[in-house]
Coordinates of N, CA and C in Angstrom, one line a residue:
M555 N 102.9 80.0 102.2 CA 103.9 80.2 101.1 C 103.7 79.1 100.1
L556 N 103.9 79.5 98.8 CA 103.9 78.6 97.7 C 105.3 78.6 97.2
V557 N 105.8 77.4 96.9 CA 107.2 77.2 96.5 C 107.2 76.2 95.3
R558 N 108.2 76.4 94.4 CA 108.3 75.4 93.4 C 109.8 75.3 93.0
T559 N 110.3 74.1 93.0 CA 111.8 73.9 92.7 C 111.9 72.8 91.7
P560 N 113.1 72.6 91.1 CA 113.3 71.5 90.1 C 113.2 70.1 90.8
T561 N 113.4 70.1 92.1 CA 113.3 68.8 92.8 C 112.2 68.8 93.8
Q562 N 111.0 69.1 93.3 CA 109.8 69.3 94.1 C 109.3 68.0 94.6
M563 N 108.7 68.1 95.8 CA 108.1 66.9 96.4 C 106.8 66.6 95.7
S564 N 106.3 65.4 95.9 CA 105.0 65.0 95.3 C 103.9 65.0 96.4
G565 N 104.3 65.2 97.6 CA 103.3 65.2 98.7 C 104.0 64.9 100.0
Y566 N 103.3 64.9 101.1 CA 103.8 64.6 102.4 C 103.6 63.1 102.7
Y567 N 104.6 62.5 103.3 CA 104.5 61.1 103.6 C 103.3 60.8 104.5
G568 N 102.5 59.9 104.2 CA 101.4 59.5 105.0 C 100.2 60.4 104.9
A569 N 100.2 61.5 104.2 CA 99.1 62.4 104.1 C 98.1 61.8 103.0
D570 N 96.8 62.0 103.3 CA 95.8 61.6 102.4 C 95.6 62.5 101.2
E571 N 95.9 63.8 101.5 CA 95.7 64.7 100.4 C 97.0 65.4 100.0
S572 N 97.2 65.7 98.7 CA 98.4 66.3 98.3 C 98.3 67.8 98.5
P573 N 99.4 68.4 98.9 CA 99.4 69.9 99.1 C 99.7 70.6 97.8
I574 N 99.8 69.9 96.7 CA 100.1 70.5 95.4 C 98.8 70.8 94.7
D575 N 98.7 72.1 94.3 CA 97.5 72.5 93.6 C 97.5 72.1 92.1
A576 N 96.4 72.4 91.4 CA 96.3 72.0 90.0 C 97.4 72.5 89.1
E577 N 98.0 73.7 89.5 CA 99.0 74.3 88.7 C 100.4 73.9 89.1
G578 N 100.5 72.9 90.0 CA 101.8 72.4 90.4 C 102.5 73.2 91.5
W579 N 101.8 74.0 92.2 CA 102.4 74.8 93.3 C 102.1 74.1 94.7
P580 N 103.1 73.7 95.4 CA 102.9 73.1 96.7 C 102.6 74.2 97.7
H581 N 101.5 73.9 98.5 CA 101.1 74.9 99.6 C 101.8 74.4 100.9
T582 N 102.8 75.1 101.4 CA 103.5 74.7 102.6 C 102.7 74.8 103.8
G583 N 101.8 75.8 103.9 CA 101.1 76.1 105.1 C 101.8 77.1 105.9
D584 N 103.0 77.5 105.5 CA 103.8 78.5 106.2 C 103.3 79.9 105.7
L585 N 103.5 80.9 106.6 CA 103.3 82.3 106.3 C 104.6 83.0 106.2
G586 N 104.7 83.8 105.2 CA 105.9 84.7 105.0 C 105.5 86.1 105.3
R587 N 106.5 86.9 105.8 CA 106.2 88.3 106.1 C 107.4 89.1 106.0
L588 N 107.3 90.4 105.8 CA 108.3 91.3 105.8 C 108.2 92.1 107.1
D589 N 109.2 92.2 107.8 CA 109.2 93.0 109.1 C 109.1 94.5 108.7
E590 N 107.9 95.1 108.9 CA 107.7 96.5 108.5 C 108.6 97.5 109.2
R591 N 109.2 97.0 110.3 CA 110.2 97.9 111.0 C 111.4 98.2 110.1
V592 N 111.8 97.2 109.2 CA 112.9 97.4 108.3 C 112.5 98.4 107.2
L593 N 111.2 98.3 106.8 CA 110.8 99.2 105.8 C 110.7 100.7 106.3
I594 N 110.2 100.9 107.5 CA 110.1 102.2 108.0 C 111.4 102.8 108.4
A595 N 112.4 102.0 108.5 CA 113.8 102.5 108.8 C 114.4 103.1 107.6
V596 N 113.9 102.9 106.4 CA 114.4 103.5 105.2 C 114.2 105.0 105.3
P597 N 115.2 105.8 105.0 CA 115.0 107.3 105.1 C 113.8 107.8 104.3
S598 N 113.1 108.7 104.9 CA 111.9 109.4 104.3 C 110.7 108.6 104.4
V599 N 110.7 107.4 104.9 CA 109.5 106.6 105.0 C 108.9 106.9 106.4
I600 N 107.6 107.4 106.4 CA 106.9 107.8 107.6 C 106.2 106.6 108.2
E601 N 105.5 105.9 107.4 CA 104.8 104.7 107.8 C 104.6 103.8 106.6
A602 N 104.3 102.5 106.9 CA 104.1 101.6 105.8 C 103.3 100.4 106.2
A603 N 102.7 99.8 105.2 CA 101.9 98.5 105.4 C 102.3 97.6 104.3
V604 N 102.4 96.3 104.6 CA 102.7 95.3 103.6 C 101.5 94.4 103.5
I605 N 100.9 94.2 102.3 CA 99.7 93.5 102.1 C 99.9 92.5 100.9
G606 N 99.0 91.6 100.8 CA 99.0 90.7 99.6 C 97.9 91.2 98.6
V607 N 98.3 91.2 97.3 CA 97.3 91.7 96.3 C 97.3 90.6 95.2
P608 N 96.2 90.5 94.5 CA 96.0 89.5 93.5 C 97.1 89.6 92.4
H609 N 97.5 88.4 91.9 CA 98.5 88.3 90.8 C 98.0 87.2 89.9
A610 N 98.0 87.5 88.6 CA 97.4 86.5 87.6 C 98.0 85.1 87.6
D611 N 99.3 85.1 87.8 CA 100.0 83.8 87.7 C 100.3 83.2 89.1
L612 N 100.6 84.0 90.1 CA 101.0 83.5 91.4 C 99.9 83.4 92.4
G613 N 98.8 84.0 92.1 CA 97.6 84.0 93.0 C 97.7 85.2 93.8
E614 N 98.8 85.5 94.4 CA 99.0 86.7 95.2 C 100.5 87.1 95.2
E615 N 100.7 88.4 95.3 CA 102.0 88.9 95.5 C 102.1 90.0 96.6
V616 N 103.3 90.3 97.0 CA 103.5 91.2 98.1 C 103.5 92.7 97.6
M617 N 102.8 93.5 98.2 CA 102.8 95.0 97.9 C 103.0 95.8 99.2
A618 N 103.8 96.8 99.1 CA 104.1 97.7 100.2 C 103.4 99.0 99.9
V619 N 102.7 99.5 100.8 CA 102.1 100.8 100.7 C 102.9 101.7 101.7
V620 N 103.5 102.7 101.1 CA 104.5 103.6 101.9 C 104.0 105.0 101.9
V621 N 104.1 105.6 103.1 CA 103.8 107.0 103.2 C 105.1 107.8 103.4
S622 N 105.2 108.8 102.5 CA 106.4 109.6 102.6 C 106.1 111.0 102.1
D623 N 106.8 112.0 102.6 CA 106.7 113.4 102.2 C 107.8 113.7 101.2
A624 N 108.6 112.8 100.8 CA 109.7 113.0 99.9 C 109.4 112.3 98.6
A625 N 110.2 112.6 97.6 CA 110.0 112.0 96.3 C 110.7 110.6 96.2
L626 N 110.2 109.7 96.9 CA 110.7 108.3 96.9 C 110.3 107.6 95.6
T627 N 111.1 106.6 95.2 CA 110.8 105.8 94.0 C 110.8 104.3 94.5
P628 N 110.1 103.5 93.8 CA 110.2 102.0 94.2 C 111.6 101.5 94.1
E629 N 112.4 102.0 93.2 CA 113.8 101.6 93.1 C 114.6 101.9 94.3
A630 N 114.4 103.1 94.8 CA 115.1 103.6 96.0 C 114.7 102.7 97.2
L631 N 113.4 102.5 97.3 CA 113.0 101.6 98.4 C 113.5 100.2 98.3
Q632 N 113.5 99.7 97.1 CA 114.0 98.3 97.0 C 115.5 98.3 97.3
A633 N 116.2 99.3 96.9 CA 117.7 99.3 97.2 C 117.9 99.4 98.7
G634 N 117.1 100.2 99.4 CA 117.2 100.3 100.9 C 116.9 99.0 101.6
L635 N 115.9 98.2 101.0 CA 115.5 97.0 101.7 C 116.5 95.9 101.3
R636 N 117.0 95.9 100.1 CA 118.0 94.8 99.7 C 119.2 94.8 100.6
A637 N 119.5 96.0 101.2 CA 120.7 96.0 102.0 C 120.4 95.4 103.4
E638 N 119.2 95.1 103.7 CA 118.8 94.6 105.0 C 118.1 93.2 105.0
V639 N 117.5 92.9 103.9 CA 116.8 91.6 103.8 C 117.1 90.9 102.5
A640 N 116.8 89.6 102.5 CA 117.0 88.8 101.3 C 116.2 89.4 100.1
S641 N 116.6 89.2 98.9 CA 115.9 89.8 97.8 C 114.5 89.2 97.6
F642 N 114.3 88.0 98.0 CA 112.9 87.4 97.8 C 112.0 88.1 98.8
A643 N 112.5 88.7 99.9 CA 111.6 89.4 100.9 C 111.2 90.8 100.5
V644 N 111.8 91.3 99.4 CA 111.5 92.7 98.9 C 110.2 92.7 98.1
P645 N 109.2 93.5 98.5 CA 107.9 93.5 97.8 C 108.1 93.7 96.3
S646 N 107.2 93.1 95.5 CA 107.3 93.3 94.0 C 106.4 94.4 93.5
R647 N 105.5 94.9 94.4 CA 104.6 96.0 94.0 C 104.7 97.1 95.1
W648 N 104.6 98.3 94.6 CA 104.7 99.4 95.6 C 103.6 100.5 95.3
K649 N 103.2 101.1 96.3 CA 102.3 102.3 96.2 C 102.9 103.3 97.2
I650 N 103.3 104.5 96.7 CA 103.9 105.5 97.5 C 102.9 106.7 97.5
Q651 N 102.6 107.1 98.7 CA 101.6 108.2 98.9 C 102.0 109.1 100.0
R652 N 101.3 110.3 100.0 CA 101.6 111.3 101.0 C 100.5 111.2 102.1
E653 N 99.3 110.6 101.8 CA 98.3 110.5 102.8 C 98.6 109.4 103.8
R654 N 98.3 109.7 105.1 CA 98.5 108.7 106.1 C 97.6 107.5 105.9
L655 N 98.1 106.4 106.4 CA 97.3 105.2 106.3 C 96.2 105.2 107.4
P656 N 95.1 104.5 107.0 CA 94.0 104.4 108.0 C 94.4 103.6 109.3
I657 N 93.9 104.0 110.4 CA 94.2 103.4 111.6 C 92.9 102.8 112.2
N658 N 93.0 101.8 113.1 CA 91.8 101.2 113.7 C 91.6 101.8 115.1
N659 N 90.7 101.2 115.8 CA 90.4 101.8 117.2 C 91.5 101.7 118.2
T660 N 92.5 100.8 117.9 CA 93.6 100.7 118.9 C 94.8 101.5 118.4
G661 N 94.6 102.3 117.4 CA 95.7 103.2 116.9 C 96.7 102.5 116.0
K662 N 96.5 101.3 115.6 CA 97.4 100.6 114.7 C 96.9 100.7 113.2
I663 N 97.8 100.6 112.3 CA 97.4 100.6 110.9 C 96.4 99.6 110.6
D664 N 95.3 100.0 110.0 CA 94.2 99.1 109.6 C 94.5 98.4 108.3
K665 N 95.2 97.3 108.3 CA 95.6 96.7 107.1 C 94.5 96.2 106.2
A666 N 93.4 95.8 106.8 CA 92.2 95.4 106.1 C 91.7 96.6 105.2
E667 N 91.7 97.7 105.8 CA 91.2 98.9 105.1 C 92.2 99.4 104.1
V668 N 93.5 99.3 104.4 CA 94.6 99.6 103.4 C 94.4 98.6 102.2
K669 N 94.2 97.4 102.4 CA 94.0 96.4 101.3 C 92.8 96.7 100.5
A670 N 91.7 97.0 101.2 CA 90.4 97.3 100.5 C 90.6 98.6 99.6
Q671 N 91.3 99.6 100.1 CA 91.5 100.8 99.3 C 92.4 100.4 98.1
V672 N 93.4 99.7 98.3 CA 94.3 99.3 97.2 C 93.6 98.5 96.2
L673 N 92.8 97.5 96.6 CA 92.0 96.7 95.7 C 91.0 97.5 94.9
Q674 N 90.4 98.5 95.5 CA 89.5 99.4 94.8 C 90.2 100.1 93.7
E675 N 91.4 100.6 94.1 CA 92.2 101.4 93.1 C 92.6 100.4 91.9
I676 N 93.0 99.2 92.2 CA 93.5 98.3 91.2 C 92.3 98.0 90.3
K677 N 91.1 97.8 90.9 CA 89.9 97.5 90.1 C 89.6 98.6 89.1
Y678 N 89.8 99.9 89.4 CA 89.5 100.9 88.5 C 90.7 101.3 87.6
T679 N 91.9 100.7 87.8 CA 93.0 101.0 86.9 C 93.2 99.9 86.0
N680 N 92.7 98.7 86.3 CA 92.9 97.5 85.4 C 91.9 97.4 84.3

């Protein structure tokens, strides 16, 4: 997680290196995540994956890839999530599709492949 506040630390006591990058963002070393069970509990969501995608200012932002056979909108998904999680935990980017997500040999969603597909799409649309 990267965080920045008006009363930001300058580093960790006794640490040789500062966790603050050149742009002023402290790297906490913590990982943040959205429990995808909350996302797939939204009506009409069949399956979903949450991944990090590049962001020009932040370095990375959270994107949800959602499979649905209904006409869902990002706004409807955001509203469904905001009722269950804090607003900062709601993804800022969305991809809604009808095609099932790729799975790995153990039958779980292959997030690496999902991310690779999304990054390929972003590459061709930017």
